[in-house]
């Protein structure tokens, strides 16, 4: 895990930001290479918190062009270092209103957005704007409208996977975003298979609703939560009992890596002290022990319309 000051990072230019991240990556790689000399089959997982890529100014979100530049940067890095899995936090990005983009946002709101509003309604809570108001706004042509997304991305061996945040929380930050912005609910899958291991990735309060734990279609070997500020909820951990849970938060005190679960409890690993000199938290885990061993048919994929959220609240909306 690369621990950085997210607020300070957001004030820097994109080039300066990437230099700091690259410095952390290079130091992590140096530690990894020492370990790999002992275990040639070792892999490195490089993780950063939510909102690593957020901006300061009129918008806290990056343009489509800037986002593509960031994605390509880490895609190229993964091609160079094929033994490394890179999850450099999430990027806040925006798209301008077009007929095609608006139609996509309406579809996403009908799917994920409607569920979220219904869950809040069950608890007597409301989200502004309401579901109907969101749909109404999106149906009206507005050339100033900005469609805002919060997207985690995972690069490995020249391939990249995107995981969009489903549940909005403090996504609209600036005056311009509050006036013209609409959060686009994520509809991407939260699961990806890498070299035989099933990874499940969540962004912040998606985990607060037990999103992955409630609809994972396969046994999760590695559950990764990246967040800005959220504690660990044991009932929302989605990996199987022999799996690995990783929480990378903007606050170092919330970070944790847990294995070997039994009755909701697990063994929390301690980071290597040497890595902390570089703002890193390094852990060593035997990947061969993580793969789901029980011989049974994989769980059936659950249709999107049937997904239900855990009835638990810790964040006040």
mmCIF file of C-alpha atoms in Angstrom:
data_model
loop_
_atom_site.group_PDB
_atom_site.id
_atom_site.type_symbol
_atom_site.label_atom_id
_atom_site.label_comp_id
_atom_site.label_asym_id
_atom_site.label_seq_id
_atom_site.Cartn_x
_atom_site.Cartn_y
_atom_site.Cartn_z
ATOM 1 C CA UNK A 1 0.000 0.000 0.000
ATOM 2 C CA UNK A 2 1.271 3.449 -0.896
ATOM 3 C CA UNK A 3 0.192 5.914 1.789
ATOM 4 C CA UNK A 4 -0.038 9.524 0.604
ATOM 5 C CA UNK A 5 -1.825 12.686 1.740
ATOM 6 C CA UNK A 6 -4.788 12.625 -0.650
ATOM 7 C CA UNK A 7 -5.791 16.249 0.024
ATOM 8 C CA UNK A 8 -2.260 17.499 -0.608
ATOM 9 C CA UNK A 9 -1.964 15.274 -3.663
ATOM 10 C CA UNK A 10 -5.135 16.819 -5.128
ATOM 11 C CA UNK A 11 -3.495 20.275 -5.183
ATOM 12 C CA UNK A 12 -0.683 19.107 -7.479
ATOM 13 C CA UNK A 13 -0.611 19.004 -11.245
ATOM 14 C CA UNK A 14 -1.172 15.641 -12.894
ATOM 15 C CA UNK A 15 2.512 15.397 -13.840
ATOM 16 C CA UNK A 16 3.646 16.143 -10.265
ATOM 17 C CA UNK A 17 1.122 13.661 -8.916
ATOM 18 C CA UNK A 18 2.369 10.880 -11.166
ATOM 19 C CA UNK A 19 5.982 11.596 -10.147
ATOM 20 C CA UNK A 20 5.109 11.075 -6.465
ATOM 21 C CA UNK A 21 3.193 7.869 -7.227
ATOM 22 C CA UNK A 22 6.011 6.612 -9.437
ATOM 23 C CA UNK A 23 8.496 7.256 -6.606
ATOM 24 C CA UNK A 24 6.388 5.145 -4.249
ATOM 25 C CA UNK A 25 5.986 2.454 -6.894
ATOM 26 C CA UNK A 26 9.752 2.330 -7.536
ATOM 27 C CA UNK A 27 10.481 1.924 -3.817
ATOM 28 C CA UNK A 28 7.857 -0.810 -3.535
ATOM 29 C CA UNK A 29 9.383 -2.506 -6.560
ATOM 30 C CA UNK A 30 12.862 -2.434 -4.958
ATOM 31 C CA UNK A 31 11.495 -4.191 -1.861
ATOM 32 C CA UNK A 32 9.633 -6.665 -4.056
ATOM 33 C CA UNK A 33 12.720 -7.511 -6.130
ATOM 34 C CA UNK A 34 14.592 -8.484 -2.952
ATOM 35 C CA UNK A 35 11.769 -10.831 -2.033
ATOM 36 C CA UNK A 36 11.509 -12.172 -5.572
ATOM 37 C CA UNK A 37 15.165 -13.215 -5.476
ATOM 38 C CA UNK A 38 14.099 -15.679 -2.763
ATOM 39 C CA UNK A 39 10.739 -16.596 -4.317
ATOM 40 C CA UNK A 40 10.839 -16.238 -8.146
ATOM 41 C CA UNK A 41 7.097 -16.907 -8.422
ATOM 42 C CA UNK A 42 6.193 -13.963 -6.187
ATOM 43 C CA UNK A 43 3.749 -11.256 -7.328
ATOM 44 C CA UNK A 44 3.440 -7.665 -6.154
ATOM 45 C CA UNK A 45 0.105 -5.964 -5.516
ATOM 46 C CA UNK A 46 0.441 -2.155 -5.450
ATOM 47 C CA UNK A 47 -2.593 -0.371 -3.957
ATOM 48 C CA UNK A 48 -3.537 3.258 -3.231
ATOM 49 C CA UNK A 49 -6.661 4.762 -1.572
ATOM 50 C CA UNK A 50 -9.871 6.122 -3.101
ATOM 51 C CA UNK A 51 -9.682 9.525 -4.810
ATOM 52 C CA UNK A 52 -5.940 9.292 -5.496
ATOM 53 C CA UNK A 53 -6.797 11.097 -8.705
ATOM 54 C CA UNK A 54 -8.981 14.016 -7.687
ATOM 55 C CA UNK A 55 -8.338 17.590 -8.753
ATOM 56 C CA UNK A 56 -8.621 21.055 -7.274
ATOM 57 C CA UNK A 57 -10.198 24.033 -9.011
ATOM 58 C CA UNK A 58 -13.558 24.498 -10.694
ATOM 59 C CA UNK A 59 -13.885 20.716 -10.870
ATOM 60 C CA UNK A 60 -12.610 17.945 -8.594
ATOM 61 C CA UNK A 61 -13.016 15.512 -11.500
ATOM 62 C CA UNK A 62 -10.687 14.912 -14.448
ATOM 63 C CA UNK A 63 -11.701 15.170 -18.099
ATOM 64 C CA UNK A 64 -12.052 12.171 -20.408
ATOM 65 C CA UNK A 65 -8.718 13.097 -21.984
ATOM 66 C CA UNK A 66 -6.870 13.321 -18.649
ATOM 67 C CA UNK A 67 -8.447 10.043 -17.505
ATOM 68 C CA UNK A 68 -7.273 8.303 -20.691
ATOM 69 C CA UNK A 69 -3.744 9.619 -20.092
ATOM 70 C CA UNK A 70 -3.771 8.239 -16.519
ATOM 71 C CA UNK A 71 -5.122 4.866 -17.620
ATOM 72 C CA UNK A 72 -2.490 4.536 -20.353
ATOM 73 C CA UNK A 73 0.273 5.492 -17.920
ATOM 74 C CA UNK A 74 -0.493 2.546 -15.636
ATOM 75 C CA UNK A 75 -1.317 0.249 -18.521
ATOM 76 C CA UNK A 76 2.218 0.823 -19.874
ATOM 77 C CA UNK A 77 3.655 0.333 -16.392
ATOM 78 C CA UNK A 78 1.891 -3.040 -16.122
ATOM 79 C CA UNK A 79 3.324 -4.088 -19.498
ATOM 80 C CA UNK A 80 6.820 -3.288 -18.252
ATOM 81 C CA UNK A 81 6.419 -5.074 -14.903
ATOM 82 C CA UNK A 82 4.382 -8.189 -15.638
ATOM 83 C CA UNK A 83 4.727 -9.576 -12.099
ATOM 84 C CA UNK A 84 2.926 -6.575 -10.618
ATOM 85 C CA UNK A 85 -0.811 -5.977 -10.165
ATOM 86 C CA UNK A 86 -1.473 -2.233 -9.952
ATOM 87 C CA UNK A 87 -4.553 -0.708 -8.309
ATOM 88 C CA UNK A 88 -3.624 3.002 -7.942
ATOM 89 C CA UNK A 89 -6.766 4.052 -6.075
ATOM 90 C CA UNK A 90 -9.656 5.646 -7.945
ATOM 91 C CA UNK A 91 -10.095 8.555 -10.325
ATOM 92 C CA UNK A 92 -12.889 11.111 -10.204
ATOM 93 C CA UNK A 93 -13.745 11.772 -13.851
ATOM 94 C CA UNK A 94 -16.456 13.539 -15.814
ATOM 95 C CA UNK A 95 -18.110 13.410 -19.217
ATOM 96 C CA UNK A 96 -19.933 16.234 -20.953
ATOM 97 C CA UNK A 97 -23.628 15.865 -21.663
ATOM 98 C CA UNK A 98 -24.410 14.297 -25.059
ATOM 99 C CA UNK A 99 -27.405 12.262 -26.198
ATOM 100 C CA UNK A 100 -25.354 9.072 -25.954
ATOM 101 C CA UNK A 101 -23.795 9.903 -22.556
ATOM 102 C CA UNK A 102 -27.160 10.979 -21.118
ATOM 103 C CA UNK A 103 -28.790 7.740 -22.274
ATOM 104 C CA UNK A 104 -26.020 5.761 -20.555
ATOM 105 C CA UNK A 105 -26.500 7.738 -17.328
ATOM 106 C CA UNK A 106 -30.282 7.213 -17.419
ATOM 107 C CA UNK A 107 -29.787 3.458 -17.854
ATOM 108 C CA UNK A 108 -27.327 3.351 -14.922
ATOM 109 C CA UNK A 109 -29.731 5.328 -12.714
ATOM 110 C CA UNK A 110 -32.579 2.958 -13.541
ATOM 111 C CA UNK A 111 -30.395 0.025 -12.501
ATOM 112 C CA UNK A 112 -28.128 0.919 -9.588
ATOM 113 C CA UNK A 113 -29.654 4.262 -8.657
ATOM 114 C CA UNK A 114 -33.161 2.974 -8.119
ATOM 115 C CA UNK A 115 -31.975 0.262 -5.732
ATOM 116 C CA UNK A 116 -29.975 2.744 -3.709
ATOM 117 C CA UNK A 117 -32.893 5.146 -3.323
ATOM 118 C CA UNK A 118 -35.198 2.282 -2.320
ATOM 119 C CA UNK A 119 -32.743 1.125 0.364
ATOM 120 C CA UNK A 120 -32.561 4.639 1.817
ATOM 121 C CA UNK A 121 -36.350 4.989 1.702
ATOM 122 C CA UNK A 122 -36.675 1.814 3.800
ATOM 123 C CA UNK A 123 -34.703 3.585 6.520
ATOM 124 C CA UNK A 124 -36.547 6.871 6.280
ATOM 125 C CA UNK A 125 -33.549 8.586 4.676
ATOM 126 C CA UNK A 126 -33.420 10.588 1.495
ATOM 127 C CA UNK A 127 -30.747 11.325 -1.062
ATOM 128 C CA UNK A 128 -30.760 14.680 -2.862
ATOM 129 C CA UNK A 129 -31.756 14.795 -5.623
ATOM 130 C CA UNK A 130 -34.402 12.090 -5.323
ATOM 131 C CA UNK A 131 -34.640 9.234 -7.814
ATOM 132 C CA UNK A 132 -37.503 10.863 -9.752
ATOM 133 C CA UNK A 133 -35.758 14.233 -9.732
ATOM 134 C CA UNK A 134 -32.563 12.630 -11.062
ATOM 135 C CA UNK A 135 -34.456 10.974 -13.893
ATOM 136 C CA UNK A 136 -36.211 14.244 -14.677
ATOM 137 C CA UNK A 137 -32.930 16.175 -14.767
ATOM 138 C CA UNK A 138 -31.308 13.633 -17.054
ATOM 139 C CA UNK A 139 -34.285 13.687 -19.407
ATOM 140 C CA UNK A 140 -33.982 17.450 -19.960
ATOM 141 C CA UNK A 141 -31.299 18.585 -22.393
ATOM 142 C CA UNK A 142 -28.603 20.595 -20.602
ATOM 143 C CA UNK A 143 -25.370 21.317 -22.436
ATOM 144 C CA UNK A 144 -23.676 22.355 -19.163
ATOM 145 C CA UNK A 145 -24.455 19.040 -17.473
ATOM 146 C CA UNK A 146 -21.503 17.024 -16.197
ATOM 147 C CA UNK A 147 -21.822 13.265 -15.669
ATOM 148 C CA UNK A 148 -19.536 12.409 -12.743
ATOM 149 C CA UNK A 149 -18.003 9.015 -12.011
ATOM 150 C CA UNK A 150 -15.641 7.618 -9.385
ATOM 151 C CA UNK A 151 -13.707 4.735 -10.938
ATOM 152 C CA UNK A 152 -11.147 2.294 -9.560
ATOM 153 C CA UNK A 153 -8.900 0.665 -12.140
ATOM 154 C CA UNK A 154 -6.706 -2.391 -11.959
ATOM 155 C CA UNK A 155 -3.824 -2.878 -14.431
ATOM 156 C CA UNK A 156 -1.985 -6.164 -14.910
ATOM 157 C CA UNK A 157 0.190 -7.498 -17.702
ATOM 158 C CA UNK A 158 -0.963 -4.980 -20.286
ATOM 159 C CA UNK A 159 -4.671 -5.225 -19.476
ATOM 160 C CA UNK A 160 -6.892 -2.896 -17.473
ATOM 161 C CA UNK A 161 -10.208 -3.421 -15.657
ATOM 162 C CA UNK A 162 -12.536 -0.641 -14.490
ATOM 163 C CA UNK A 163 -14.736 -0.772 -11.375
ATOM 164 C CA UNK A 164 -17.165 2.153 -11.073
ATOM 165 C CA UNK A 165 -18.441 3.299 -7.698
ATOM 166 C CA UNK A 166 -22.104 2.429 -7.210
ATOM 167 C CA UNK A 167 -23.094 4.440 -4.124
ATOM 168 C CA UNK A 168 -22.546 8.236 -4.106
ATOM 169 C CA UNK A 169 -21.188 10.006 -1.055
ATOM 170 C CA UNK A 170 -19.816 13.559 -1.225
ATOM 171 C CA UNK A 171 -19.060 13.181 -4.935
ATOM 172 C CA UNK A 172 -20.200 16.704 -5.835
ATOM 173 C CA UNK A 173 -17.637 18.976 -4.180
ATOM 174 C CA UNK A 174 -17.221 22.254 -6.066
ATOM 175 C CA UNK A 175 -19.868 24.896 -6.808
ATOM 176 C CA UNK A 176 -19.821 23.981 -10.498
ATOM 177 C CA UNK A 177 -20.323 20.289 -9.707
ATOM 178 C CA UNK A 178 -23.180 21.042 -7.324
ATOM 179 C CA UNK A 179 -24.843 23.223 -9.962
ATOM 180 C CA UNK A 180 -24.299 21.127 -13.100
ATOM 181 C CA UNK A 181 -23.052 17.739 -11.917
ATOM 182 C CA UNK A 182 -24.989 14.458 -11.769
ATOM 183 C CA UNK A 183 -23.397 11.377 -10.224
ATOM 184 C CA UNK A 184 -23.485 8.452 -12.645
ATOM 185 C CA UNK A 185 -24.160 5.237 -10.750
ATOM 186 C CA UNK A 186 -21.742 2.435 -11.582
ATOM 187 C CA UNK A 187 -22.926 -0.728 -13.329
ATOM 188 C CA UNK A 188 -19.568 -2.485 -13.880
ATOM 189 C CA UNK A 189 -18.818 -5.833 -12.251
ATOM 190 C CA UNK A 190 -16.783 -5.779 -9.025
ATOM 191 C CA UNK A 191 -15.056 -9.103 -9.714
ATOM 192 C CA UNK A 192 -12.043 -9.965 -11.855
ATOM 193 C CA UNK A 193 -10.007 -13.167 -12.182
ATOM 194 C CA UNK A 194 -6.225 -12.736 -12.280
ATOM 195 C CA UNK A 195 -4.024 -15.795 -12.727
ATOM 196 C CA UNK A 196 -6.569 -18.123 -11.175
ATOM 197 C CA UNK A 197 -7.496 -15.933 -8.201
ATOM 198 C CA UNK A 198 -10.867 -14.185 -7.909
ATOM 199 C CA UNK A 199 -10.421 -10.541 -6.904
ATOM 200 C CA UNK A 200 -13.329 -8.459 -5.623
ATOM 201 C CA UNK A 201 -12.889 -4.668 -5.508
ATOM 202 C CA UNK A 202 -15.073 -2.100 -3.750
ATOM 203 C CA UNK A 203 -14.889 1.675 -3.393
ATOM 204 C CA UNK A 204 -15.625 3.148 0.039
ATOM 205 C CA UNK A 205 -19.349 3.177 0.916
ATOM 206 C CA UNK A 206 -20.191 0.482 -1.640
ATOM 207 C CA UNK A 207 -18.748 -1.695 1.116
ATOM 208 C CA UNK A 208 -20.893 0.063 3.718
ATOM 209 C CA UNK A 209 -23.882 -1.484 1.943
ATOM 210 C CA UNK A 210 -22.221 -4.895 1.674
ATOM 211 C CA UNK A 211 -22.482 -4.634 -2.106
ATOM 212 C CA UNK A 212 -19.843 -7.251 -2.955
ATOM 213 C CA UNK A 213 -20.737 -9.539 -0.052
ATOM 214 C CA UNK A 214 -24.370 -9.578 -1.162
ATOM 215 C CA UNK A 215 -23.934 -10.467 -4.846
ATOM 216 C CA UNK A 216 -20.507 -12.001 -5.551
ATOM 217 C CA UNK A 217 -21.086 -14.649 -8.221
ATOM 218 C CA UNK A 218 -17.929 -16.629 -7.349
ATOM 219 C CA UNK A 219 -15.997 -17.312 -4.121
ATOM 220 C CA UNK A 220 -13.783 -14.252 -3.566
ATOM 221 C CA UNK A 221 -10.127 -15.111 -2.879
ATOM 222 C CA UNK A 222 -8.948 -11.499 -2.452
ATOM 223 C CA UNK A 223 -11.341 -8.764 -1.303
ATOM 224 C CA UNK A 224 -9.899 -5.248 -1.776
ATOM 225 C CA UNK A 225 -11.551 -2.160 -0.321
ATOM 226 C CA UNK A 226 -10.171 1.280 -1.211
ATOM 227 C CA UNK A 227 -11.656 4.223 0.632
ATOM 228 C CA UNK A 228 -11.307 7.862 1.647
ATOM 229 C CA UNK A 229 -12.425 7.326 5.221
ATOM 230 C CA UNK A 230 -14.406 4.285 6.340
ATOM 231 C CA UNK A 231 -13.836 1.596 8.986
ATOM 232 C CA UNK A 232 -13.784 -2.141 8.348
ATOM 233 C CA UNK A 233 -17.173 -3.857 8.658
ATOM 234 C CA UNK A 234 -16.721 -7.545 9.387
ATOM 235 C CA UNK A 235 -20.154 -8.464 8.026
ATOM 236 C CA UNK A 236 -19.276 -6.864 4.664
ATOM 237 C CA UNK A 237 -16.069 -8.837 4.109
ATOM 238 C CA UNK A 238 -16.757 -10.890 0.993
ATOM 239 C CA UNK A 239 -13.800 -13.293 0.758
ATOM 240 C CA UNK A 240 -14.061 -16.943 1.816
ATOM 241 C CA UNK A 241 -12.601 -18.158 5.119
ATOM 242 C CA UNK A 242 -9.176 -18.902 3.623
ATOM 243 C CA UNK A 243 -9.141 -15.687 1.588
ATOM 244 C CA UNK A 244 -7.433 -12.323 1.961
ATOM 245 C CA UNK A 245 -9.080 -9.017 2.923
ATOM 246 C CA UNK A 246 -7.210 -5.785 2.111
ATOM 247 C CA UNK A 247 -8.392 -2.349 3.231
ATOM 248 C CA UNK A 248 -6.469 0.655 1.851
ATOM 249 C CA UNK A 249 -7.821 3.884 3.333
ATOM 250 C CA UNK A 250 -6.633 7.490 3.095
ATOM 251 C CA UNK A 251 -6.224 7.289 6.877
ATOM 252 C CA UNK A 252 -3.356 4.882 7.759
ATOM 253 C CA UNK A 253 -5.059 3.892 11.018
ATOM 254 C CA UNK A 254 -7.873 2.234 9.055
ATOM 255 C CA UNK A 255 -5.570 0.135 6.857
ATOM 256 C CA UNK A 256 -5.528 -3.592 7.448
ATOM 257 C CA UNK A 257 -4.803 -6.964 5.884
ATOM 258 C CA UNK A 258 -6.637 -9.942 7.353
ATOM 259 C CA UNK A 259 -6.469 -13.690 6.569
ATOM 260 C CA UNK A 260 -7.826 -16.990 7.919
ATOM 261 C CA UNK A 261 -11.381 -16.094 8.891
ATOM 262 C CA UNK A 262 -13.310 -18.058 11.487
ATOM 263 C CA UNK A 263 -16.632 -16.947 13.004
ATOM 264 C CA UNK A 264 -16.214 -13.442 11.574
ATOM 265 C CA UNK A 265 -12.695 -13.009 12.954
ATOM 266 C CA UNK A 266 -9.332 -13.292 11.249
ATOM 267 C CA UNK A 267 -5.607 -12.840 11.677
ATOM 268 C CA UNK A 268 -4.404 -9.297 11.018
ATOM 269 C CA UNK A 269 -0.955 -9.140 9.443
ATOM 270 C CA UNK A 270 1.704 -6.669 10.541
ATOM 271 C CA UNK A 271 3.458 -4.529 7.913
ATOM 272 C CA UNK A 272 7.202 -4.668 7.271
ATOM 273 C CA UNK A 273 8.888 -1.813 9.147
ATOM 274 C CA UNK A 274 11.449 -1.228 6.403
ATOM 275 C CA UNK A 275 8.785 -0.223 3.889
ATOM 276 C CA UNK A 276 7.331 2.479 6.144
ATOM 277 C CA UNK A 277 10.399 4.616 5.533
ATOM 278 C CA UNK A 278 9.029 5.273 2.041
ATOM 279 C CA UNK A 279 5.399 5.898 2.972
ATOM 280 C CA UNK A 280 4.579 2.286 2.168
ATOM 281 C CA UNK A 281 2.943 -0.559 4.036
ATOM 282 C CA UNK A 282 4.314 -3.885 2.795
ATOM 283 C CA UNK A 283 2.881 -7.309 3.616
ATOM 284 C CA UNK A 284 3.804 -10.846 2.624
ATOM 285 C CA UNK A 285 1.096 -13.417 1.894
ATOM 286 C CA UNK A 286 1.292 -16.942 0.471
ATOM 287 C CA UNK A 287 -0.969 -16.800 -2.591
ATOM 288 C CA UNK A 288 -1.136 -20.595 -2.901
ATOM 289 C CA UNK A 289 -3.174 -20.705 0.309
ATOM 290 C CA UNK A 290 -5.763 -18.202 -0.887
ATOM 291 C CA UNK A 291 -7.415 -20.154 -3.697
ATOM 292 C CA UNK A 292 -10.868 -21.437 -2.804
ATOM 293 C CA UNK A 293 -10.402 -25.169 -2.170
ATOM 294 C CA UNK A 294 -13.887 -26.532 -1.590
ATOM 295 C CA UNK A 295 -15.029 -28.553 -4.608
ATOM 296 C CA UNK A 296 -18.451 -27.316 -5.534
ATOM 297 C CA UNK A 297 -20.186 -25.593 -8.409
ATOM 298 C CA UNK A 298 -19.706 -21.830 -8.578
ATOM 299 C CA UNK A 299 -22.640 -19.787 -7.362
ATOM 300 C CA UNK A 300 -25.090 -18.776 -10.069
ATOM 301 C CA UNK A 301 -24.759 -15.235 -11.397
ATOM 302 C CA UNK A 302 -27.401 -13.034 -9.820
ATOM 303 C CA UNK A 303 -29.416 -10.818 -12.147
ATOM 304 C CA UNK A 304 -28.851 -7.100 -11.523
ATOM 305 C CA UNK A 305 -32.530 -6.533 -10.751
ATOM 306 C CA UNK A 306 -32.331 -9.033 -7.866
ATOM 307 C CA UNK A 307 -29.373 -7.477 -6.015
ATOM 308 C CA UNK A 308 -30.212 -6.352 -2.500
ATOM 309 C CA UNK A 309 -28.066 -4.252 -0.207
ATOM 310 C CA UNK A 310 -27.292 -5.070 3.402
ATOM 311 C CA UNK A 311 -29.703 -3.231 5.691
ATOM 312 C CA UNK A 312 -27.023 -1.426 7.657
ATOM 313 C CA UNK A 313 -26.040 2.233 7.900
ATOM 314 C CA UNK A 314 -22.889 3.834 9.223
ATOM 315 C CA UNK A 315 -22.772 6.916 7.012
ATOM 316 C CA UNK A 316 -25.321 9.693 7.418
ATOM 317 C CA UNK A 317 -26.662 10.824 4.081
#
